[in-house]
PDB file of C-alpha atoms in Angstrom:
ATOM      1  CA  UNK L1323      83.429  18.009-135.279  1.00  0.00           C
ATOM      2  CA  UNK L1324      83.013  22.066-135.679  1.00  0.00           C
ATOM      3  CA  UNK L1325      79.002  21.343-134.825  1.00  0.00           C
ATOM      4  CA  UNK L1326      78.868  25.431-135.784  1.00  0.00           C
ATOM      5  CA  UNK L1327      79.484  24.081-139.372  1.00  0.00           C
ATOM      6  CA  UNK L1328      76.842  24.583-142.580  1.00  0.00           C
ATOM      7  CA  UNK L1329      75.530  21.406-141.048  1.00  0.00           C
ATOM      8  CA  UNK L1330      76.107  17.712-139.362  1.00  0.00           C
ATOM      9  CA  UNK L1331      74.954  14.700-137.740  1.00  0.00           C
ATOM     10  CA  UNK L1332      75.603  11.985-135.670  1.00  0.00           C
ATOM     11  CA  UNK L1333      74.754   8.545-135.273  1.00  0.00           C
ATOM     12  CA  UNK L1334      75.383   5.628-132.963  1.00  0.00           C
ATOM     13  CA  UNK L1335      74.444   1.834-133.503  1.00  0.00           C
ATOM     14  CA  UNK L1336      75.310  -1.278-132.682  1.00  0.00           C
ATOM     15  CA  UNK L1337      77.811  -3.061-133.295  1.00  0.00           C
ATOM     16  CA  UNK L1338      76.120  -5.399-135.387  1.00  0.00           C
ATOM     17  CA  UNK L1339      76.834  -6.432-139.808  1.00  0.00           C
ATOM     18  CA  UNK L1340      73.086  -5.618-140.076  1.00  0.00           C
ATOM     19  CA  UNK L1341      73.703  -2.195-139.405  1.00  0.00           C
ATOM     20  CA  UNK L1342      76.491  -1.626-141.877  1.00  0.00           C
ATOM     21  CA  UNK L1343      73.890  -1.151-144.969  1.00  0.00           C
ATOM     22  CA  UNK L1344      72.114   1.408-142.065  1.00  0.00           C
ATOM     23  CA  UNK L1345      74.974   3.488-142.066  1.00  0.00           C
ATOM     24  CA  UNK L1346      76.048   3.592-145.500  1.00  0.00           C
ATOM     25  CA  UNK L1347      72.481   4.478-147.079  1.00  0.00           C
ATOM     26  CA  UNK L1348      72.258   6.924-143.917  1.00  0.00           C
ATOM     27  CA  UNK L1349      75.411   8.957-144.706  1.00  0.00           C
ATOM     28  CA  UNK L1350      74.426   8.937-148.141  1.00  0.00           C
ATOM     29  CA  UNK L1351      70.863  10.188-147.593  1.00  0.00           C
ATOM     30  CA  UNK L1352      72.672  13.104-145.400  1.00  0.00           C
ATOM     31  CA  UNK L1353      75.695  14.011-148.559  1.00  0.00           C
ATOM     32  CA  UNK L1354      72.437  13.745-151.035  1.00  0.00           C
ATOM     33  CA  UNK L1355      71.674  17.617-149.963  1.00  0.00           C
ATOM     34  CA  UNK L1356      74.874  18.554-151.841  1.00  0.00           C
ATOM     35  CA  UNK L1357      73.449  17.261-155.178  1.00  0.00           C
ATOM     36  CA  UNK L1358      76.780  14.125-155.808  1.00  0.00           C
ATOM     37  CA  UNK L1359      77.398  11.543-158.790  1.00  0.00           C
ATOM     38  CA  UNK L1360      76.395   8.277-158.481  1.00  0.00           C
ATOM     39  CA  UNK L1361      80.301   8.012-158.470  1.00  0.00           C
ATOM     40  CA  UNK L1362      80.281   9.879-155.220  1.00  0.00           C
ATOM     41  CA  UNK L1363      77.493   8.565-153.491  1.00  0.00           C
ATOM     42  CA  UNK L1364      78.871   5.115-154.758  1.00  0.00           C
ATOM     43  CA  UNK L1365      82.395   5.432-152.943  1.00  0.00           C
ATOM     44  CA  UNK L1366      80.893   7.602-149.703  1.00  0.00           C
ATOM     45  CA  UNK L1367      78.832   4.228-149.147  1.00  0.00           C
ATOM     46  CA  UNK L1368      82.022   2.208-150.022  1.00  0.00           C
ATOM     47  CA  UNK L1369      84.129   3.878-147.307  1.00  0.00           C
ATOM     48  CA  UNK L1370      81.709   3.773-144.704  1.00  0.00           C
ATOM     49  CA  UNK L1371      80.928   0.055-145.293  1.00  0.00           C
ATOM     50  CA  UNK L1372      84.514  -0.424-145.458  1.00  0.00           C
ATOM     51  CA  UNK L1373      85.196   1.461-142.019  1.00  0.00           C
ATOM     52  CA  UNK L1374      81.997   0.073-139.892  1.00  0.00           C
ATOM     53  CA  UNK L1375      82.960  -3.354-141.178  1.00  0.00           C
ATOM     54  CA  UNK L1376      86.823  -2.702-139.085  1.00  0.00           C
ATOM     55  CA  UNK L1377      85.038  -1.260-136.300  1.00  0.00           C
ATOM     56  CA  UNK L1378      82.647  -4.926-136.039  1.00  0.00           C
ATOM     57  CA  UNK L1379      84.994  -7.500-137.093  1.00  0.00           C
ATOM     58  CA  UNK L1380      88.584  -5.673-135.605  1.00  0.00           C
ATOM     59  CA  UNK L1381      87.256  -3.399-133.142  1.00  0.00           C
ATOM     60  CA  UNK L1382      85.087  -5.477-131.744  1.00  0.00           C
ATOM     61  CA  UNK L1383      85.542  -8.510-132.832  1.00  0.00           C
ATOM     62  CA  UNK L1384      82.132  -8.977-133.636  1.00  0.00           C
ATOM     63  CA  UNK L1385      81.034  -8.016-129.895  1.00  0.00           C
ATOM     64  CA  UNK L1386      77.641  -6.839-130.673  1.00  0.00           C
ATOM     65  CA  UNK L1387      77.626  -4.503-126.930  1.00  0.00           C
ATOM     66  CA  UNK L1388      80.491  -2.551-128.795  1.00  0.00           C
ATOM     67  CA  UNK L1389      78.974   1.081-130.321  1.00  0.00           C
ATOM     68  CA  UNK L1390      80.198   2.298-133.228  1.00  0.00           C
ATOM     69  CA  UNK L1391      79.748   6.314-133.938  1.00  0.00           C
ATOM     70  CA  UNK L1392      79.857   7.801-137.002  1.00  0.00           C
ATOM     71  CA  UNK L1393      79.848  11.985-137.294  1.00  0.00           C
ATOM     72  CA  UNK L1394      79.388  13.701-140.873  1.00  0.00           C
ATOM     73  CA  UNK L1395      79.574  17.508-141.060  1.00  0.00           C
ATOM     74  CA  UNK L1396      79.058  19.141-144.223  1.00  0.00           C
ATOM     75  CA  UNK L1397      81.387  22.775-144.438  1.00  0.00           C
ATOM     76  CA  UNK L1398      80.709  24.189-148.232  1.00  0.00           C
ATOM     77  CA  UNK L1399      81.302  21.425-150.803  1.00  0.00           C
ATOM     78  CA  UNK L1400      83.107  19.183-148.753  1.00  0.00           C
ATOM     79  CA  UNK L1401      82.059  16.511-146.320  1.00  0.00           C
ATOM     80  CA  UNK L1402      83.935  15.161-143.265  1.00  0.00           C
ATOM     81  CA  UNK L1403      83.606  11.805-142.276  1.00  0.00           C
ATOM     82  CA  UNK L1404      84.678  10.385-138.877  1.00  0.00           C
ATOM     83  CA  UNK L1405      83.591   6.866-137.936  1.00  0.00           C
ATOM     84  CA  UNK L1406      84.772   5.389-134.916  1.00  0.00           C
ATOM     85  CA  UNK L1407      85.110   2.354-132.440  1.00  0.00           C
ATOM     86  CA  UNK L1408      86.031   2.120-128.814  1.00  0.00           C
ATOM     87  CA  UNK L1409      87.639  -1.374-128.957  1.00  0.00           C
ATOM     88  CA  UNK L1410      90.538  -3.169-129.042  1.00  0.00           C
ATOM     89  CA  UNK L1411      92.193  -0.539-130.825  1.00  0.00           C
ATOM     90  CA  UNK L1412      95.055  -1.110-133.713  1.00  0.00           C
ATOM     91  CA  UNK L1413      98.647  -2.024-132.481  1.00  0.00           C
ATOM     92  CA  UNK L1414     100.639  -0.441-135.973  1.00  0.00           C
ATOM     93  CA  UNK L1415      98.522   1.733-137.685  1.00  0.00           C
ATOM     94  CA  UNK L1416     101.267   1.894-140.443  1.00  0.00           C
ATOM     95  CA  UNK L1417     101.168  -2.054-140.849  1.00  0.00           C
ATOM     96  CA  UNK L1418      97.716  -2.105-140.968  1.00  0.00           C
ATOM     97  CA  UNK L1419      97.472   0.455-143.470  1.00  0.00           C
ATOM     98  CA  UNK L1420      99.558  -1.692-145.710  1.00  0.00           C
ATOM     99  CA  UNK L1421      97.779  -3.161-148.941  1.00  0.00           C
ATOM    100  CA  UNK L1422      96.322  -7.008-148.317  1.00  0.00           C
ATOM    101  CA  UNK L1423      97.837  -6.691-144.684  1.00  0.00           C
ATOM    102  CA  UNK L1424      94.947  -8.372-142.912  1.00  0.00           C
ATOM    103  CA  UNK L1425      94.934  -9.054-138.733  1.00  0.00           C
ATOM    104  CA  UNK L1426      92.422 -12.112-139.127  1.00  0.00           C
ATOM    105  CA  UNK L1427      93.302 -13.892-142.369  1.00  0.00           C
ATOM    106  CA  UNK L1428      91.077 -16.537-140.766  1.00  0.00           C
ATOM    107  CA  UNK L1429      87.963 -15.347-141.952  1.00  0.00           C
ATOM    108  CA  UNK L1430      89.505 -14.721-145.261  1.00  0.00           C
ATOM    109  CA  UNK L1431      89.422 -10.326-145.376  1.00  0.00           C
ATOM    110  CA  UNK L1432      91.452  -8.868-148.543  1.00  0.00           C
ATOM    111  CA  UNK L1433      93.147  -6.364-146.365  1.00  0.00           C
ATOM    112  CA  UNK L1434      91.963  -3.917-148.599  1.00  0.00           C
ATOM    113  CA  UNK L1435      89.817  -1.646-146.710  1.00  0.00           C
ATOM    114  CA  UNK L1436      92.357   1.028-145.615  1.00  0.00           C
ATOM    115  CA  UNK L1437      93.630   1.146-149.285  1.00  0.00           C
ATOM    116  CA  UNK L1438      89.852   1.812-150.391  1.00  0.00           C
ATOM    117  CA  UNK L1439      89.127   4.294-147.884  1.00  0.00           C
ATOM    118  CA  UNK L1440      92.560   6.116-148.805  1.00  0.00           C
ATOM    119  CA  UNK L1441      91.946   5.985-152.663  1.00  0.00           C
ATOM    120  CA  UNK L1442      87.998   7.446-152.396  1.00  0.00           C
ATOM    121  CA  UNK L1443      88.590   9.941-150.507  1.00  0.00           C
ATOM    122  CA  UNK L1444      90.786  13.381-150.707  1.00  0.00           C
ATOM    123  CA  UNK L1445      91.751  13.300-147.432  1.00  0.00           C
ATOM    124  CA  UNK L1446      92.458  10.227-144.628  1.00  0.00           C
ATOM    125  CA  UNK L1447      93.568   9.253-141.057  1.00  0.00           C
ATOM    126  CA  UNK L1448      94.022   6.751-139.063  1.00  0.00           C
ATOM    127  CA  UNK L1449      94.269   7.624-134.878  1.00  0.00           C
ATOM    128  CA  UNK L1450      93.858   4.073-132.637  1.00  0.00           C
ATOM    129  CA  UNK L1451      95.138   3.494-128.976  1.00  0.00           C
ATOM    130  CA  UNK L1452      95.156   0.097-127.960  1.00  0.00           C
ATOM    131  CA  UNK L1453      92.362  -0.813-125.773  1.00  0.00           C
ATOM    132  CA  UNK L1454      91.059   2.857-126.668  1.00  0.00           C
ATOM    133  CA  UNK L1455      89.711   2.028-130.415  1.00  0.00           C
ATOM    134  CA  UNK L1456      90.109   3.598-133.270  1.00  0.00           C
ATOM    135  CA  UNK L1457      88.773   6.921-135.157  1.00  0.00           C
ATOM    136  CA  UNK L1458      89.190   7.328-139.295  1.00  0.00           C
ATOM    137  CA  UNK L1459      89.090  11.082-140.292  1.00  0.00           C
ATOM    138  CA  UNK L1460      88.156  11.465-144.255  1.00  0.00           C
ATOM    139  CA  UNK L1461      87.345  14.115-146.476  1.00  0.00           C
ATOM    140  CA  UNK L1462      85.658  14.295-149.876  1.00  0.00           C
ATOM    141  CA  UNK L1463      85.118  17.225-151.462  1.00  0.00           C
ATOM    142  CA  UNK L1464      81.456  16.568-153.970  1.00  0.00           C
ATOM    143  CA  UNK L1465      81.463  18.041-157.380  1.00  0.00           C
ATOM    144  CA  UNK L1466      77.268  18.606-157.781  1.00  0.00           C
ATOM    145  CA  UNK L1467      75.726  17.165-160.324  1.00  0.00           C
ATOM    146  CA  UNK L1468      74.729  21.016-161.319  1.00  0.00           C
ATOM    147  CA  UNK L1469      78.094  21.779-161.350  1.00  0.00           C
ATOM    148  CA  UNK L1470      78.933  19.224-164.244  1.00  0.00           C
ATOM    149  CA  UNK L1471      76.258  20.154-166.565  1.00  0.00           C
ATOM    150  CA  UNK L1472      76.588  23.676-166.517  1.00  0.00           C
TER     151      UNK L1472
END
C-alpha cells in the first residue's frame, strides 16, 4: 500500500471466526468517511467476510496462531482492499477461482467466495505461493450518498 495516499490503515488479528464480524464492521467503519450506500457498505462487509473466512478455514485451516492482515487505503473515491494470510497458500489459483470449486467440501463451503469477491468489487486478484499464503487485491470505487441525491 502507497501509505502517502489520502489515507489508510492496517490491522492484524487472529486467526480466529470470532474475528471475522471484527473485521468486516472495522473496514466498514474506516470506508464510512467516504459517505457509501447501504449497498456498498453491504458488499465491502461481504467481501471481507468472504476473504478472512479463506484465510481461517484454507489458510489456516482453522490454526488460530495463524495472523491474518488486512490493509485499506482510501485514494479519492476509491478504496483498496488487501487482506491476506501467510498459510498454506493456494496450489491453482485459476481452479480455485472457479464457481462452487471448493478445497474442503467436507465442511460443506459453496465455493462461492471468489465469485462474490469478483462480482462486488471493480477490481480483483488473487497472488498465493504455496506454503507462502495468499494476498486478495480489490478495488471499489464508492458513489457517496451526496453524490446520488444531488
Amino acid at each position: 500500500m502507497n501509505q502517502s495516499a489520502s489515507n489508510f490503515m492496517s490491522l492484524q488479528f487472529a486467526a480466529r471466526s470470532e474475528n471475522e464480524s471484527f473485521a468486516r464492521v472495522t473496514v466498514a467503519a474506516f470506508v464510512s468517511q467516504l459517505d457509501p450506500t447501504m449497498d456498498e457498505i453491504t458488499d465491502l462487509k461481504t467481501v471481507v467476510s468472504e476473504a478472512v473466512t479463506n484465510c481461517i478455514i484454507h489458510g489456516y485451516d482453522n490454526d488460530p496462531e495463524g495472523i491474518v492482515t488486512i490493509s485499506a487505503q482510501i485514494e479519492g473515491d476509491t478504496v483498496t482492499l488487501v487482506i491476506e494470510d501467510k498459510g498454506r497458500g493456494i496450489e491453482d489459483v485459476e481452479l480455485a477461482k472457479q464457481p462452487l470449486y471448493t478445497s474442503k467440501p467436507e465442511l460443506e463451503r459453496s465455493g462461492m467466495g471468489f465469485t462474490i469477491m469478483e462480482n462486488f468489487m471493480d477490481e480483483f486478484d488473487v497472488a498465493s505461493e504455496m506454503g507462502g499464503g495468499t494476498s486478495i487485491r480489490m478495488k471499489k470505487r464508492i458513489v457517496s450518498k451526496k453524490a446520488l441525491y444531488n
